[in-house]
Each structure stands twice: as structure tokens, then as C-alpha cells.
mmCIF file of C-alpha atoms in Angstrom:
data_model
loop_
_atom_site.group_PDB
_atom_site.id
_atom_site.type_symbol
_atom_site.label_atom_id
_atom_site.label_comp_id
_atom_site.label_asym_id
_atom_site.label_seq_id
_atom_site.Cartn_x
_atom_site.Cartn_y
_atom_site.Cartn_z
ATOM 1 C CA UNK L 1 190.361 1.827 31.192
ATOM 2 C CA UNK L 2 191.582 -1.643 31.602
ATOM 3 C CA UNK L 3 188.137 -3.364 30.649
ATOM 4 C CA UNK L 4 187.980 -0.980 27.329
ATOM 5 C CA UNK L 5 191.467 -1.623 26.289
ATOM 6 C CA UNK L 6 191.058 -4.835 25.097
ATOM 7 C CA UNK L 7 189.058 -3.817 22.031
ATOM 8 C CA UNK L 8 192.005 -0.998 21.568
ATOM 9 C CA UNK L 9 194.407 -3.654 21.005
ATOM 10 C CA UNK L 10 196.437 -2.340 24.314
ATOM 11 C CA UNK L 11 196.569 -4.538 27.262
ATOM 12 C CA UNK L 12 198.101 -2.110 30.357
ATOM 13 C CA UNK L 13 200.655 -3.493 32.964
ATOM 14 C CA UNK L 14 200.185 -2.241 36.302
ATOM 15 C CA UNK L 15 203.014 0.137 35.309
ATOM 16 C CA UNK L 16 201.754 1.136 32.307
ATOM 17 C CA UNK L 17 198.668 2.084 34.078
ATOM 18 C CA UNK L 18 200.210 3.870 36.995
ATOM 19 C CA UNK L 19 201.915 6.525 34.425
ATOM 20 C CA UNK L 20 198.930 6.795 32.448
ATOM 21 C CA UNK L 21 196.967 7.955 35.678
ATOM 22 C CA UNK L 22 200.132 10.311 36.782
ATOM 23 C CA UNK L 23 199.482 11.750 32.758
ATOM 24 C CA UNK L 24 195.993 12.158 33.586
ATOM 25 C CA UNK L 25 196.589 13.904 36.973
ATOM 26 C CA UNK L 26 199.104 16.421 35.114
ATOM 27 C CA UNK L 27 196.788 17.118 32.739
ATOM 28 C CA UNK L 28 194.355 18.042 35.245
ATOM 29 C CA UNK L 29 196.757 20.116 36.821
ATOM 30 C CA UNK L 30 197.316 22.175 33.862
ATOM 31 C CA UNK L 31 193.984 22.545 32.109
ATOM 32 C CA UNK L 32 193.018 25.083 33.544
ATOM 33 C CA UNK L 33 195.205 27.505 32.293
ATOM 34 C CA UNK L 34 196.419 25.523 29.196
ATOM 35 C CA UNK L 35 192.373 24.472 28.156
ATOM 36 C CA UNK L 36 194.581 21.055 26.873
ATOM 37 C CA UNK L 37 191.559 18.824 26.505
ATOM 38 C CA UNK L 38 188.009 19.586 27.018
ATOM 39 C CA UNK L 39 186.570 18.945 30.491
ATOM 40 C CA UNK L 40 185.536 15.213 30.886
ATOM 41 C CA UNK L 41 185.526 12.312 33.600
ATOM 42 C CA UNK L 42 188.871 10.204 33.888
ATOM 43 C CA UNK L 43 186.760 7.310 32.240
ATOM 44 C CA UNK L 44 185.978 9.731 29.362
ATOM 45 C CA UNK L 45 189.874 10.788 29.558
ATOM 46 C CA UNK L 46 190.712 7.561 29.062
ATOM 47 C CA UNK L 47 188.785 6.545 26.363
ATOM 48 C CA UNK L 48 188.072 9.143 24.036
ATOM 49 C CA UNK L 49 192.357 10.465 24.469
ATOM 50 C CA UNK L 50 194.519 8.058 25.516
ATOM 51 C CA UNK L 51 192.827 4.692 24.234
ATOM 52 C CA UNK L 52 192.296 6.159 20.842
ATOM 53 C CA UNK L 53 195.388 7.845 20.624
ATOM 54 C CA UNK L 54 196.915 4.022 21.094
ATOM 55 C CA UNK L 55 195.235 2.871 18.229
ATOM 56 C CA UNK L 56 197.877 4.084 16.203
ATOM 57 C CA UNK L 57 200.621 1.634 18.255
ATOM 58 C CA UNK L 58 199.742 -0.930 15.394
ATOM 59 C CA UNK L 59 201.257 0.947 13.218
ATOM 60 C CA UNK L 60 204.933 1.519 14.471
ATOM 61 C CA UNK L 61 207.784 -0.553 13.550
ATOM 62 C CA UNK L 62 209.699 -2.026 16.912
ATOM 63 C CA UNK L 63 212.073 0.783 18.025
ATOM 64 C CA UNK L 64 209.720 3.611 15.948
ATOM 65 C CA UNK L 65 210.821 7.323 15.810
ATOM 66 C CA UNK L 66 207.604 9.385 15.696
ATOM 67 C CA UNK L 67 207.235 12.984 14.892
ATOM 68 C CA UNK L 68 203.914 14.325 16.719
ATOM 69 C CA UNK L 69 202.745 17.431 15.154
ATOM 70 C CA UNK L 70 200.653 19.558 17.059
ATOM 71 C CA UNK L 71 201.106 17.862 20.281
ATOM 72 C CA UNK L 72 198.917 20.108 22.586
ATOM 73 C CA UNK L 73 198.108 17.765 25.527
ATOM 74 C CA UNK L 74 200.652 15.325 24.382
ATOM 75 C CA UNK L 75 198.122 13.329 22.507
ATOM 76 C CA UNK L 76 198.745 11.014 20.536
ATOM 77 C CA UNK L 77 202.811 11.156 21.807
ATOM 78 C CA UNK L 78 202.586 10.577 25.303
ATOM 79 C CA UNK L 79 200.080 7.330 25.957
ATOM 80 C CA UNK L 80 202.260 5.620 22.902
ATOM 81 C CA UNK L 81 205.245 6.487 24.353
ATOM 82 C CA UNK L 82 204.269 4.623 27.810
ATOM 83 C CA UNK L 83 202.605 2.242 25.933
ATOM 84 C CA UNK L 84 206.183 1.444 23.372
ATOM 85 C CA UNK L 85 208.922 2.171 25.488
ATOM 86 C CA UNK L 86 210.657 1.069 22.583
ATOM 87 C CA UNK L 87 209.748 3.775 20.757
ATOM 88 C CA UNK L 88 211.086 8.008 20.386
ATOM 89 C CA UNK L 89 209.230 10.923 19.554
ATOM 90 C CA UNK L 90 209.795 14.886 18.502
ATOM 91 C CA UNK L 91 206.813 16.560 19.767
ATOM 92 C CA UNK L 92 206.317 19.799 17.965
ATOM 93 C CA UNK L 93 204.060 22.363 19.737
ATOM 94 C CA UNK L 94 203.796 25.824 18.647
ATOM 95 C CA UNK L 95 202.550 27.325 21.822
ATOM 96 C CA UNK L 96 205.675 27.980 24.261
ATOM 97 C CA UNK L 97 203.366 27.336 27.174
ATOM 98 C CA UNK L 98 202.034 23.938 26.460
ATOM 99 C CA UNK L 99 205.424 23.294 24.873
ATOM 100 C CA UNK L 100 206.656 23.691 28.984
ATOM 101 C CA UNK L 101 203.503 21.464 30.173
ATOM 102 C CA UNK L 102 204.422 18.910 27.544
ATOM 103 C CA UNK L 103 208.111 18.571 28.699
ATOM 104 C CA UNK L 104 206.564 17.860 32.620
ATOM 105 C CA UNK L 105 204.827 15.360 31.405
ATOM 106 C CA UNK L 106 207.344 13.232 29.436
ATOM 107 C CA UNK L 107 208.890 13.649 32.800
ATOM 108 C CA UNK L 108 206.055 12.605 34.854
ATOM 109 C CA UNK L 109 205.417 9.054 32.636
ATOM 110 C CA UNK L 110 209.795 8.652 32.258
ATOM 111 C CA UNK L 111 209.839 9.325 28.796
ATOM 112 C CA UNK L 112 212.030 12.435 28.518
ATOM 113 C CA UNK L 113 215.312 10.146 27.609
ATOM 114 C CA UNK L 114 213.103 9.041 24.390
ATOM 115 C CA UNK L 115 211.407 12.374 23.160
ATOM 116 C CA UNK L 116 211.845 16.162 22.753
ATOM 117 C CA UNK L 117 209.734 18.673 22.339
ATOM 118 C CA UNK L 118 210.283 21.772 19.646
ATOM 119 C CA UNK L 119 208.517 24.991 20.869
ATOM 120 C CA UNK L 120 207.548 26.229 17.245
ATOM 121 C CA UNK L 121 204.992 26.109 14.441
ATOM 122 C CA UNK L 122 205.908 22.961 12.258
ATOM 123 C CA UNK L 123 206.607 25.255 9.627
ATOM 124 C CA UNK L 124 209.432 26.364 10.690
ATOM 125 C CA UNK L 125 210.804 23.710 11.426
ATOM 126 C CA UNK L 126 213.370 20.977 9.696
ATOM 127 C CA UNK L 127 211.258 17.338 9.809
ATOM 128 C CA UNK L 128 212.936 15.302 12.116
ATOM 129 C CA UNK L 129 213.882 11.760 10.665
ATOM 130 C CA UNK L 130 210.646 9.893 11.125
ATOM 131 C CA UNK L 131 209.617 6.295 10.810
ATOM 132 C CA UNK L 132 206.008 7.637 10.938
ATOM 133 C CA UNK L 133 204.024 11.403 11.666
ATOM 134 C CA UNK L 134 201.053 11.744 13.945
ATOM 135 C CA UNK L 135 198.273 14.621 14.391
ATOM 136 C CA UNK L 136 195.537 14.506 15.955
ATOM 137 C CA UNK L 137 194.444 18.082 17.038
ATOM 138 C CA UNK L 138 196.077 20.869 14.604
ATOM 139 C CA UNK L 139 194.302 23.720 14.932
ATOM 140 C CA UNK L 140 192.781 24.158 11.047
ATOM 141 C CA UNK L 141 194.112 20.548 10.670
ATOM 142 C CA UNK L 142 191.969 20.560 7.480
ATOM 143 C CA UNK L 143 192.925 23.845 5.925
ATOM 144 C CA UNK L 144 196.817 23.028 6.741
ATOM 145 C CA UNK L 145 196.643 19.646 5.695
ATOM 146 C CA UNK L 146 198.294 20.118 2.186
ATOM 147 C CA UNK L 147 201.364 22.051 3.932
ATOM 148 C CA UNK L 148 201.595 19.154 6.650
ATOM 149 C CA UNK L 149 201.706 16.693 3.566
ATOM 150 C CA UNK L 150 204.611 18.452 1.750
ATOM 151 C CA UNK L 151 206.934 19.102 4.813
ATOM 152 C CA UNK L 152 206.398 15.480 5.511
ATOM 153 C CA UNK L 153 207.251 14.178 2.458
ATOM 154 C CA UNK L 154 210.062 11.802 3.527
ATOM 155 C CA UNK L 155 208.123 10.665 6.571
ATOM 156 C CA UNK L 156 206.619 6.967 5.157
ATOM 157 C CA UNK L 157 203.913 7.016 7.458
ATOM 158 C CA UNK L 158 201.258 9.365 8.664
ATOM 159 C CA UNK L 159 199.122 8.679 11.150
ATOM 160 C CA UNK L 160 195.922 10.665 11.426
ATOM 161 C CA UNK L 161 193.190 11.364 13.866
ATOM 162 C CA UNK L 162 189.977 13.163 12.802
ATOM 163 C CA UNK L 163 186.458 12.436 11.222
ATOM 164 C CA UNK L 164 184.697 13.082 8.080
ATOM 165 C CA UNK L 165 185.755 16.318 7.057
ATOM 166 C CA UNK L 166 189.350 15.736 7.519
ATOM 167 C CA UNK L 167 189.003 12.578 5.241
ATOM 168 C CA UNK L 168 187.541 14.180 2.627
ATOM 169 C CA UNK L 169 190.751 16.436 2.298
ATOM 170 C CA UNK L 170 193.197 13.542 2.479
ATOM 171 C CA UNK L 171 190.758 12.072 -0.443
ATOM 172 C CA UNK L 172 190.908 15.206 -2.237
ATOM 173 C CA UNK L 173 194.842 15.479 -1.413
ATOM 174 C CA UNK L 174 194.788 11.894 -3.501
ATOM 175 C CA UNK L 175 196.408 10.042 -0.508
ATOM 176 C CA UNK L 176 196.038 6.480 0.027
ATOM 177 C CA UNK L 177 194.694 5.445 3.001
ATOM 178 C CA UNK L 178 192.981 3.087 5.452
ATOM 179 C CA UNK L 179 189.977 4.510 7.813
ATOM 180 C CA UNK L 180 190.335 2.800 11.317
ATOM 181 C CA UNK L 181 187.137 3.292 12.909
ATOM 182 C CA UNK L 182 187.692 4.448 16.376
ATOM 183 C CA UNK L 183 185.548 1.432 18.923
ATOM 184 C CA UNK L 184 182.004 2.792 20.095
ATOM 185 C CA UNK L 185 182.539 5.770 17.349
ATOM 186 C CA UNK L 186 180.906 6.455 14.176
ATOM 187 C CA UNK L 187 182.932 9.685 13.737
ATOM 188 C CA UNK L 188 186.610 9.198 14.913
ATOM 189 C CA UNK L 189 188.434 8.213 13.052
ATOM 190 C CA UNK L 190 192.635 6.821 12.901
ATOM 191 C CA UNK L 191 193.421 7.553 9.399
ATOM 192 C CA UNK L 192 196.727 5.604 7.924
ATOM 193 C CA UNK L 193 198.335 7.179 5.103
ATOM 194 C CA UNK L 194 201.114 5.239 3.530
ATOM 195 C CA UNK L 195 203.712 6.321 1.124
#
């Protein structure tokens, strides 16, 4: 991971890279009965989840409060909170079971003093106050898109992971936005809505 990271913009401490590999190894642990990410090597793991998932770190103020919808694996949420430990996060997970897995993990990487997770569809839920929003693997993320939008609406900052299809719907949504093309990929994409 450390000789990819560079072109990331993330350069990991030893620390930094010790709770990233206890994140992967919990992950592991729970995949099989969670089906969090799909299989892949830890090089893979590294890469194509936690390295992209820090390209959003570039875009969070100094002492941040994220809201990660959809958290799943804890993806973006977890790698930026080792990576920003100035930072705090919601995590909002509808499933109650990887809403328990997600909760071990901010343990596992120390980051349960700076985040909580919300067992429940985001839709039912009051926004948290957010300096910025991140998704990155909403089931229908396209088809709920508009709904994510609205319930967002005082959240200055979204923070997007997807490709082509799910930037044509923030086009079509008539969001402003910049693509950040994810390094080695000519699919996945980081895309930065401001408002």
C-alpha cells in the first residue's frame, strides 16, 4: 500500500498502517457472513477500498464531521478516520448486522471516541450536522440518489464514489461537480458536489 499511496495523496505512518492492516484483518473476519467487500488480495484491498476511499481526505476541513451513508464495510468512514484523526463521523448502516461489524471495527482502528454508527435506513433518520456526506456503495445508489440529495440538503459537501452511470444522475440532478479520476482507473470515480 505504502508505494501506491503516494499518488493517493496519503502518506501512512507506521501507525497509520498498523490499524489499516487490523481493518483489513476484521474485515476478513467478517466477510464471510457479512459478504462486506468482494473477495480480493490485501494488495487489491488496499487499493481499490481503502486508498480510494482516502481520496476524499482532500476534501475535509481540519476537525471535519462526516456523515457516511451506507457505510457497509466502513468504506469510505473508517480508512479516513485513521487517516484524520482529527476528524468525526455518523456512519449510517441500515443492516443491524453490519451495523454490529462496523462498531468492532471503529474499535479495532481507536476510532469509536470520534464516530457512531445509526443502525437504520437513512431515511429515517434526522441528518446529523455535517461538514461534508460520503457514499460510496448504496445499494440503488443511482435510483436513490435524488432522496439522498434532499435529506442532505444542509450538508455543504457531498462526497461521492461511483462511475459513469452514477454521474450521469448527479448531471441530470443539475449538481455541480468535480470528477476525480480514481489513479490506474478509467471508471472510478470520487465525485465532489459542492453547495
Amino acid at each position: 500500500m505504502r508505494a501506491d499511496a503516494g499518488s493517493y495523496g496519503f502518506a501512512p505512518d507506521d501507525a497509520s498502517a498498523e490499524l489499516l492492516k487490523t481493518y483489513f484483518v476484521k474485515v476478513g473476519a467478517w466477510n464471510a457472513r457479512l459478504h462486506l467487500v468482494a473477495p480480493c488480495s490485501p494488495s487489491e484491498f488496499a487499493t481499490r477500498h481503502v486508498l480510494e476511499s482516502l481520496l476524499a481526505a482532500r476534501f475535509l476541513a481540519p476537525g471535519a464531521r462526516l456523515v457516511d451513508v451506507g457505510s457497509g464495510a466502513g468504506l469510505p468512514a473508517v480508512p479516513l478516520l485513521v487517516a484524520r484523526p482529527d476528524i468525526e463521523a455518523v456512519l449510517i448502516e441500515a443492516s443491524a448486522k453490519k451495523s454490529v461489524f462496523l462498531r468492532e471495527a471503529l474499535s479495532a482502528v481507536r476510532a469509536e471516541t470520534r464516530a457512531r454508527v445509526v443502525a437504520e435506513r437513512f431515511e429515517k433518520t434526522t441528518p446529523p450536522e455535517s461538514d461534508a456526506l460520503t457514499c460510496r456503495a448504496l445499494e440503488r445508489f443511482t435510483e436513490v440518489l435524488p432522496a439522498l440529495v434532499e435529506w442532505s440538503a444542509r450538508v455543504p459537501t457531498l462526497l461521492l464514489f461511483g462511475g459513469p452511470s452514477l454521474r450521469e444522475r448527479i448531471e441530470e440532478a443539475g449538481l455541480a461537480f468535480d470528477p476525480v479520476l480514481a489513479p490506474g482507473s478509467e471508471r472510478r470515480y470520487l465525485f465532489v458536489v459542492r453547495r
